[in-house]
């Protein structure tokens, strides 16, 4: 059994590990979902605040109308000539003044709320625009993710089938040794000898061993430096 089969198995396994890691690291839209959720929460909070402001404005409008009506009635009574008691007229005059001050206070609050409503409207537009952009980005990311997953899964399936084909040509005992070495040596169990040097640890391989490996492709030999299985490439 040529050691080249082991080397090919090693190359397939390296590619398979890389493909599996690539699939695991694909962006499935999680960051965009998190951002969209934050923006949506912010938009909802602004909308709720804006609704509360509008509700308060409606209440103030009704209250101002009520105050205005009460003040108008008092003034009408004051100037109707029906009331001649000076103290009563003075009290009514004070009530009219108090209602005027209250109305002015309510109108000041309205002005402040109108400014707040304008600012909240701006915040809503900005948050909605941001949410639309994030959702569009998420849609693009999910589309890219689906295509990348499909392509990567096809690659993994092809590599898995290739591994099974190559592994079937290797002795089971040697496969077990190979798997143990992979676990011990960071995933690399088989290395090439290039210019008399081990590709794994860069230790020089004895010339006699190199010659034997070149003559006998079935020879299984390990590097004295790192213990990996050595192979001479064509």
Short mmCIF file of C-alpha atoms in Angstrom, two decimals:
data_model
loop_
_atom_site.label_atom_id
_atom_site.label_comp_id
_atom_site.label_asym_id
_atom_site.label_seq_id
_atom_site.Cartn_x
_atom_site.Cartn_y
_atom_site.Cartn_z
CA UNK A 1 0.00 0.00 0.00
CA UNK A 2 1.75 3.21 -1.15
CA UNK A 3 2.22 5.79 1.56
CA UNK A 4 0.92 8.28 -0.98
CA UNK A 5 -2.57 7.07 -0.02
CA UNK A 6 -1.90 8.12 3.56
CA UNK A 7 -0.63 11.48 2.39
CA UNK A 8 -3.71 11.95 0.23
CA UNK A 9 -5.87 11.02 3.22
CA UNK A 10 -4.04 13.64 5.26
CA UNK A 11 -4.67 16.29 2.60
CA UNK A 12 -8.35 15.39 2.45
CA UNK A 13 -8.65 15.56 6.24
CA UNK A 14 -6.97 18.98 6.35
CA UNK A 15 -9.39 20.25 3.71
CA UNK A 16 -12.32 18.67 5.56
CA UNK A 17 -11.37 20.29 8.87
CA UNK A 18 -11.01 23.62 7.09
CA UNK A 19 -14.40 23.28 5.40
CA UNK A 20 -16.11 22.34 8.68
CA UNK A 21 -14.51 25.30 10.46
CA UNK A 22 -15.53 27.59 7.61
CA UNK A 23 -19.13 26.40 7.85
CA UNK A 24 -19.19 26.93 11.60
CA UNK A 25 -17.88 30.48 11.21
CA UNK A 26 -20.34 31.52 8.51
CA UNK A 27 -22.36 34.59 9.46
CA UNK A 28 -25.91 33.34 10.01
CA UNK A 29 -27.22 36.84 10.63
CA UNK A 30 -26.94 36.72 14.43
CA UNK A 31 -25.19 40.14 14.68
CA UNK A 32 -27.76 41.76 12.39
CA UNK A 33 -30.64 40.17 14.32
CA UNK A 34 -29.25 41.55 17.57
CA UNK A 35 -28.86 45.01 16.05
CA UNK A 36 -32.36 44.89 14.55
CA UNK A 37 -33.81 43.91 17.93
CA UNK A 38 -32.07 46.82 19.65
CA UNK A 39 -33.23 49.31 17.01
CA UNK A 40 -36.77 47.91 17.09
CA UNK A 41 -36.84 48.27 20.88
CA UNK A 42 -35.62 51.85 20.59
CA UNK A 43 -38.23 52.62 17.94
CA UNK A 44 -40.98 51.12 20.09
CA UNK A 45 -39.86 53.16 23.10
CA UNK A 46 -39.89 56.36 21.04
CA UNK A 47 -43.31 55.51 19.61
CA UNK A 48 -44.69 54.91 23.10
CA UNK A 49 -43.25 58.20 24.34
CA UNK A 50 -44.66 60.01 21.31
CA UNK A 51 -48.09 58.46 21.94
CA UNK A 52 -47.94 59.61 25.56
CA UNK A 53 -47.07 63.14 24.44
CA UNK A 54 -49.97 63.20 21.98
CA UNK A 55 -52.31 61.91 24.67
CA UNK A 56 -51.18 64.67 27.02
CA UNK A 57 -51.63 67.27 24.27
CA UNK A 58 -55.21 66.14 23.73
CA UNK A 59 -55.88 66.35 27.46
CA UNK A 60 -54.36 69.80 27.61
CA UNK A 61 -56.45 70.97 24.67
CA UNK A 62 -59.63 69.86 26.44
CA UNK A 63 -58.48 71.44 29.69
CA UNK A 64 -57.64 74.73 27.97
CA UNK A 65 -61.06 74.76 26.33
CA UNK A 66 -62.68 74.13 29.72
CA UNK A 67 -60.66 76.90 31.38
CA UNK A 68 -61.46 79.27 28.54
CA UNK A 69 -65.17 78.48 28.81
CA UNK A 70 -65.19 79.03 32.59
CA UNK A 71 -63.29 82.29 32.20
CA UNK A 72 -65.63 83.49 29.45
CA UNK A 73 -68.67 82.71 31.62
CA UNK A 74 -67.21 84.57 34.59
CA UNK A 75 -66.41 87.57 32.45
CA UNK A 76 -69.90 87.53 30.97
CA UNK A 77 -71.40 87.43 34.45
CA UNK A 78 -69.10 90.20 35.64
CA UNK A 79 -70.09 92.55 32.85
CA UNK A 80 -73.74 91.61 32.70
CA UNK A 81 -74.65 94.16 35.37
CA UNK A 82 -76.53 91.57 37.37
CA UNK A 83 -73.90 91.48 40.11
CA UNK A 84 -73.60 94.63 42.19
CA UNK A 85 -71.80 93.38 45.28
CA UNK A 86 -68.25 94.82 45.12
CA UNK A 87 -66.76 91.93 47.11
CA UNK A 88 -68.40 89.38 44.85
CA UNK A 89 -67.17 91.22 41.78
CA UNK A 90 -63.65 91.36 43.23
CA UNK A 91 -63.73 87.65 43.91
CA UNK A 92 -64.93 86.96 40.37
CA UNK A 93 -62.18 89.20 39.01
CA UNK A 94 -59.60 87.23 40.98
CA UNK A 95 -61.05 83.99 39.65
CA UNK A 96 -60.79 85.32 36.09
CA UNK A 97 -57.15 86.28 36.68
CA UNK A 98 -56.38 82.87 38.21
CA UNK A 99 -57.98 81.12 35.26
CA UNK A 100 -55.92 83.29 32.91
CA UNK A 101 -52.72 82.35 34.71
CA UNK A 102 -53.70 78.68 34.66
CA UNK A 103 -54.46 78.87 30.94
CA UNK A 104 -51.09 80.51 30.28
CA UNK A 105 -49.37 77.75 32.25
CA UNK A 106 -51.21 75.09 30.25
CA UNK A 107 -50.28 76.79 26.98
CA UNK A 108 -46.61 76.89 28.03
CA UNK A 109 -46.79 73.16 28.65
CA UNK A 110 -48.35 72.69 25.22
CA UNK A 111 -45.47 74.57 23.57
CA UNK A 112 -42.94 72.40 25.37
CA UNK A 113 -44.77 69.24 24.39
CA UNK A 114 -45.01 70.36 20.76
CA UNK A 115 -41.23 70.76 20.68
CA UNK A 116 -40.85 67.35 22.30
CA UNK A 117 -43.28 65.83 19.79
CA UNK A 118 -41.26 67.29 16.91
CA UNK A 119 -38.05 65.82 18.33
CA UNK A 120 -39.71 62.44 18.88
CA UNK A 121 -41.02 62.47 15.33
CA UNK A 122 -37.46 63.00 14.10
CA UNK A 123 -36.24 60.15 16.31
CA UNK A 124 -38.96 57.87 14.94
CA UNK A 125 -37.99 58.62 11.34
CA UNK A 126 -34.31 58.01 12.08
CA UNK A 127 -34.97 54.77 13.98
CA UNK A 128 -37.32 53.52 11.27
CA UNK A 129 -34.75 54.28 8.57
CA UNK A 130 -32.05 52.51 10.59
CA UNK A 131 -34.31 49.50 11.17
CA UNK A 132 -35.14 49.29 7.47
CA UNK A 133 -31.44 49.36 6.62
CA UNK A 134 -30.56 46.72 9.22
CA UNK A 135 -33.38 44.46 8.07
CA UNK A 136 -32.23 44.81 4.46
CA UNK A 137 -28.69 43.94 5.55
CA UNK A 138 -30.04 40.94 7.45
CA UNK A 139 -31.95 39.75 4.39
CA UNK A 140 -28.79 40.01 2.26
CA UNK A 141 -26.75 38.22 4.92
CA UNK A 142 -29.27 35.38 5.19
CA UNK A 143 -29.30 34.97 1.42
CA UNK A 144 -25.49 34.86 1.35
CA UNK A 145 -25.51 32.46 4.31
CA UNK A 146 -27.91 30.05 2.62
CA UNK A 147 -25.82 30.02 -0.55
CA UNK A 148 -22.57 29.63 1.41
CA UNK A 149 -24.01 26.79 3.50
CA UNK A 150 -25.19 25.00 0.39
CA UNK A 151 -21.79 25.33 -1.29
CA UNK A 152 -19.87 24.36 1.86
CA UNK A 153 -22.12 21.37 2.53
CA UNK A 154 -21.51 20.18 -1.02
CA UNK A 155 -17.78 20.55 -0.48
CA UNK A 156 -17.97 18.68 2.84
CA UNK A 157 -20.00 15.89 1.24
CA UNK A 158 -17.49 15.56 -1.59
CA UNK A 159 -14.54 15.54 0.82
CA UNK A 160 -16.26 12.99 3.07
CA UNK A 161 -16.88 10.69 0.11
CA UNK A 162 -13.29 11.17 -1.04
CA UNK A 163 -12.01 10.36 2.45
CA UNK A 164 -14.04 7.15 2.57
CA UNK A 165 -12.66 6.15 -0.84
CA UNK A 166 -9.05 6.84 0.12
CA UNK A 167 -9.35 5.35 3.61
CA UNK A 168 -10.69 2.12 2.10
CA UNK A 169 -7.30 1.65 0.43
CA UNK A 170 -5.40 1.91 3.74
CA UNK A 171 -4.92 -0.90 6.25
CA UNK A 172 -7.21 -0.55 9.29
CA UNK A 173 -4.31 -0.80 11.71
CA UNK A 174 -2.49 1.96 9.90
CA UNK A 175 -5.66 4.06 9.91
CA UNK A 176 -5.80 3.74 13.69
CA UNK A 177 -2.15 4.77 13.96
CA UNK A 178 -2.82 7.66 11.61
CA UNK A 179 -5.83 8.83 13.64
CA UNK A 180 -3.84 8.69 16.89
CA UNK A 181 -1.04 10.73 15.36
CA UNK A 182 -3.51 13.29 14.08
CA UNK A 183 -4.87 13.75 17.60
CA UNK A 184 -1.36 14.06 19.03
CA UNK A 185 0.18 16.21 16.30
CA UNK A 186 -2.34 18.97 15.80
CA UNK A 187 -4.21 17.25 13.00
CA UNK A 188 -1.13 16.45 10.87
CA UNK A 189 -0.02 12.81 10.93
CA UNK A 190 1.66 12.46 7.54
CA UNK A 191 4.30 14.81 6.15
CA UNK A 192 6.36 14.96 3.01
CA UNK A 193 10.13 14.78 2.86
CA UNK A 194 11.45 17.68 0.82
CA UNK A 195 15.15 17.98 0.02
CA UNK A 196 15.86 15.48 2.77
CA UNK A 197 14.00 17.49 5.42
CA UNK A 198 10.78 16.65 7.32
CA UNK A 199 7.99 19.04 6.36
CA UNK A 200 6.52 18.72 9.85
CA UNK A 201 9.41 19.65 12.14
CA UNK A 202 12.13 20.58 9.60
CA UNK A 203 14.56 18.00 10.97
CA UNK A 204 16.95 16.43 8.45
CA UNK A 205 16.05 12.85 7.55
CA UNK A 206 18.96 10.38 7.29
CA UNK A 207 19.98 9.87 3.67
CA UNK A 208 19.71 6.10 3.99
CA UNK A 209 16.08 6.36 5.13
CA UNK A 210 15.27 8.76 2.33
CA UNK A 211 16.71 6.30 -0.16
CA UNK A 212 14.67 3.44 1.30
CA UNK A 213 11.48 5.52 1.11
CA UNK A 214 12.22 6.38 -2.50
CA UNK A 215 12.76 2.71 -3.39
CA UNK A 216 9.82 1.33 -1.44
CA UNK A 217 6.55 3.31 -1.60
CA UNK A 218 4.99 0.85 0.86
CA UNK A 219 7.54 1.55 3.59
CA UNK A 220 6.04 3.11 6.70
CA UNK A 221 8.66 5.16 8.53
CA UNK A 222 8.39 7.90 11.12
CA UNK A 223 10.39 11.07 11.56
CA UNK A 224 12.79 10.82 14.52
CA UNK A 225 12.09 14.47 15.27
CA UNK A 226 8.29 14.65 15.41
CA UNK A 227 7.10 11.05 15.03
CA UNK A 228 4.96 11.77 11.97
CA UNK A 229 4.73 9.31 9.11
CA UNK A 230 7.06 10.24 6.26
CA UNK A 231 6.22 10.12 2.58
CA UNK A 232 8.22 10.82 -0.56
CA UNK A 233 6.15 12.71 -3.10
CA UNK A 234 6.57 12.02 -6.81
#
